[in-house]
Steps between C-alpha positions, in 0.01 A plus 500: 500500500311753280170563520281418158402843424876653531584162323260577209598904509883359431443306246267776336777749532770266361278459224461823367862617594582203243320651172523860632849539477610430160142663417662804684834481253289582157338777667797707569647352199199651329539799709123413542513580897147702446355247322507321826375741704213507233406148570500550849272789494242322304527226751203673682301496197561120436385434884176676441435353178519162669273618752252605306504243265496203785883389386807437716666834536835379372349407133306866464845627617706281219230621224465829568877533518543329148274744361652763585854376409320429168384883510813603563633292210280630242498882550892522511421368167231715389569771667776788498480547901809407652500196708487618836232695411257166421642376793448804745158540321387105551620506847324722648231458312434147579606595873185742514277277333531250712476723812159635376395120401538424849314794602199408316559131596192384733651460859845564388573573826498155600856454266801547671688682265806485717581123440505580136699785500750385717470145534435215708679268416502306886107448382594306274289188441523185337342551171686855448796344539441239218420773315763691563749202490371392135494896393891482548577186374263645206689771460856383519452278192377800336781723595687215405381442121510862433850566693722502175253690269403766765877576566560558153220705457564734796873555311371524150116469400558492135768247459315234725213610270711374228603205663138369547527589898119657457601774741089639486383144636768484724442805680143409553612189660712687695230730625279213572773385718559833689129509560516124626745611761285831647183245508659207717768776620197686645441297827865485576603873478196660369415687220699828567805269598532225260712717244740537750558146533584516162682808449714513838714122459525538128643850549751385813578135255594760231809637715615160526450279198686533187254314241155531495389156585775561797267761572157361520674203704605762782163723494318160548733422807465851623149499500487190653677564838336847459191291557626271775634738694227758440277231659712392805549932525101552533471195734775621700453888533113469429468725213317414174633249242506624190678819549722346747620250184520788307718735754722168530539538089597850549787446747652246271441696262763727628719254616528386160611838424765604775593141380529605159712811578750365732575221184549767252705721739676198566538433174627845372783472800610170304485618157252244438187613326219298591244380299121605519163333406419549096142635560287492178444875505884593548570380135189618362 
């Protein structure tokens, strides 16, 4: 029988693996990989924020993370810096703010910054994981009213323009969504790890699948026993959660891979070309 808190910690995990792996798919779609680490990085800013301010950690996280996805938003509009630039510039930007926030925050010592770096997700209690539960629900009906549009937006901005997708809203949305996931990803991987949870099983589902949707259906599977196991691996072997979930992502990462290069060798020793997943960017 489980205990509650590992009970509570798998049910967190298995709730964020849900939303973060199709969430994962746009960004590499996107080729928006940065713009993750961005949101992660102003993760710290968000926690102090909500310290300061007397507010669970998670919302300053999920605000200051819009913002900034805003920010980024509007000066690759306005301005002629290339994107990684913004991105580079916000990051680490935001990263040192919040640092010296802390600094000047009375007893800051007092925070364990660890936890929210990192993760703990086996601390876990009951109202976090309502609100983590109800932040993926939340944001799978998002990702699921903006699916269609978003897709045809990453392959061609200006026809789904024309179409009345309303690409601009949708990519707020979208952002909103990605800085959902780092706020109620936070105490399950932490801040400098909950990209990866995205990232890693929507790159190793995009070896495998052959459709998109066939694609966010695998990264959500992948991250999902990349959770379960990465739990039962730091229970086991002792070592801390959420970079044992994410080192679990990595190694299926790359069996996924060898996976995908025996098929095709396979494949080429047949004469039988196989197929390989239509990502948005490879027709752009």
């Amino acid at each position: 029988m489980l205990d509650d808190f590992f009970f509570r910690a798998l049910l967190a995990t298995l709730a964020v693996a849900a939303v973060a792996g199709p969430t994962g798919c746009v960004i590499l779609w996107q080729r928006k990989a940065y713009f993750g680490d961005t949101m992660a990085h102003s993760a710290l800013l968000g926690v102090v924020l909500g310290i300061i301010l007397g507010l669970n950690p998670e919302a300053g996280v999920f605000g200051v993370a819009f913002l900034v996805a805003a920010a980024v938003v509007v000066l690759q509009r306005v301005s002629r810096l290339p994107g990684d630039t913004i991105l580079g510039v916000l990051a680490h930007s935001t990263l040192a703010i919040g640092l010296v926030a802390m600094a000047l925050t009375d007893n800051y010592r007092q925070y364990e910054l660890t936890a929210y770096l990192f993760g703990d997700v086996l601390a876990v209690g009951r109202e976090d994981l309502a609100l983590i539960g109800l932040g993926g629900l939340f944001g799978l009906l998002v990702l699921a009213v903006i699916w269609r549009p978003l897709v045809a937006a990453t392959l061609h901005e200006g026809l789904a323009a024309a179409e009345g997708a309303k690409p601009l809203r949708n990519q707020l949305l979208y952002m909103a969504l990605v800085a959902a996931v780092v706020a109620v990803g936070m105490q399950v991987v932490g801040a400098l790890l909950v990209v990866a949870l995205m990232i890693v099983p929507a790159a190793a589902a995009r070896t495998l699948a052959h459709t998109p949707e066939q694609m966010a259906l695998i990264a959500v599977l992948v991250a999902t026993l990349s959770g379960v196991l990465g739990l039962y691996g730091s229970l086991w072997f002792d070592t801390p959660t959420g970079p044992t979930i994410v080192t679990v992502a990595a190694f299926l990462f790359l069996g996924c891979l060898a996976f995908d290069g025996g098929t095709q060798r396979l494949g080429r020793s047949r004469g039988v070309r196989r197929d390989v997943v239509r990502a948005p960017e490879d027709d752009a």
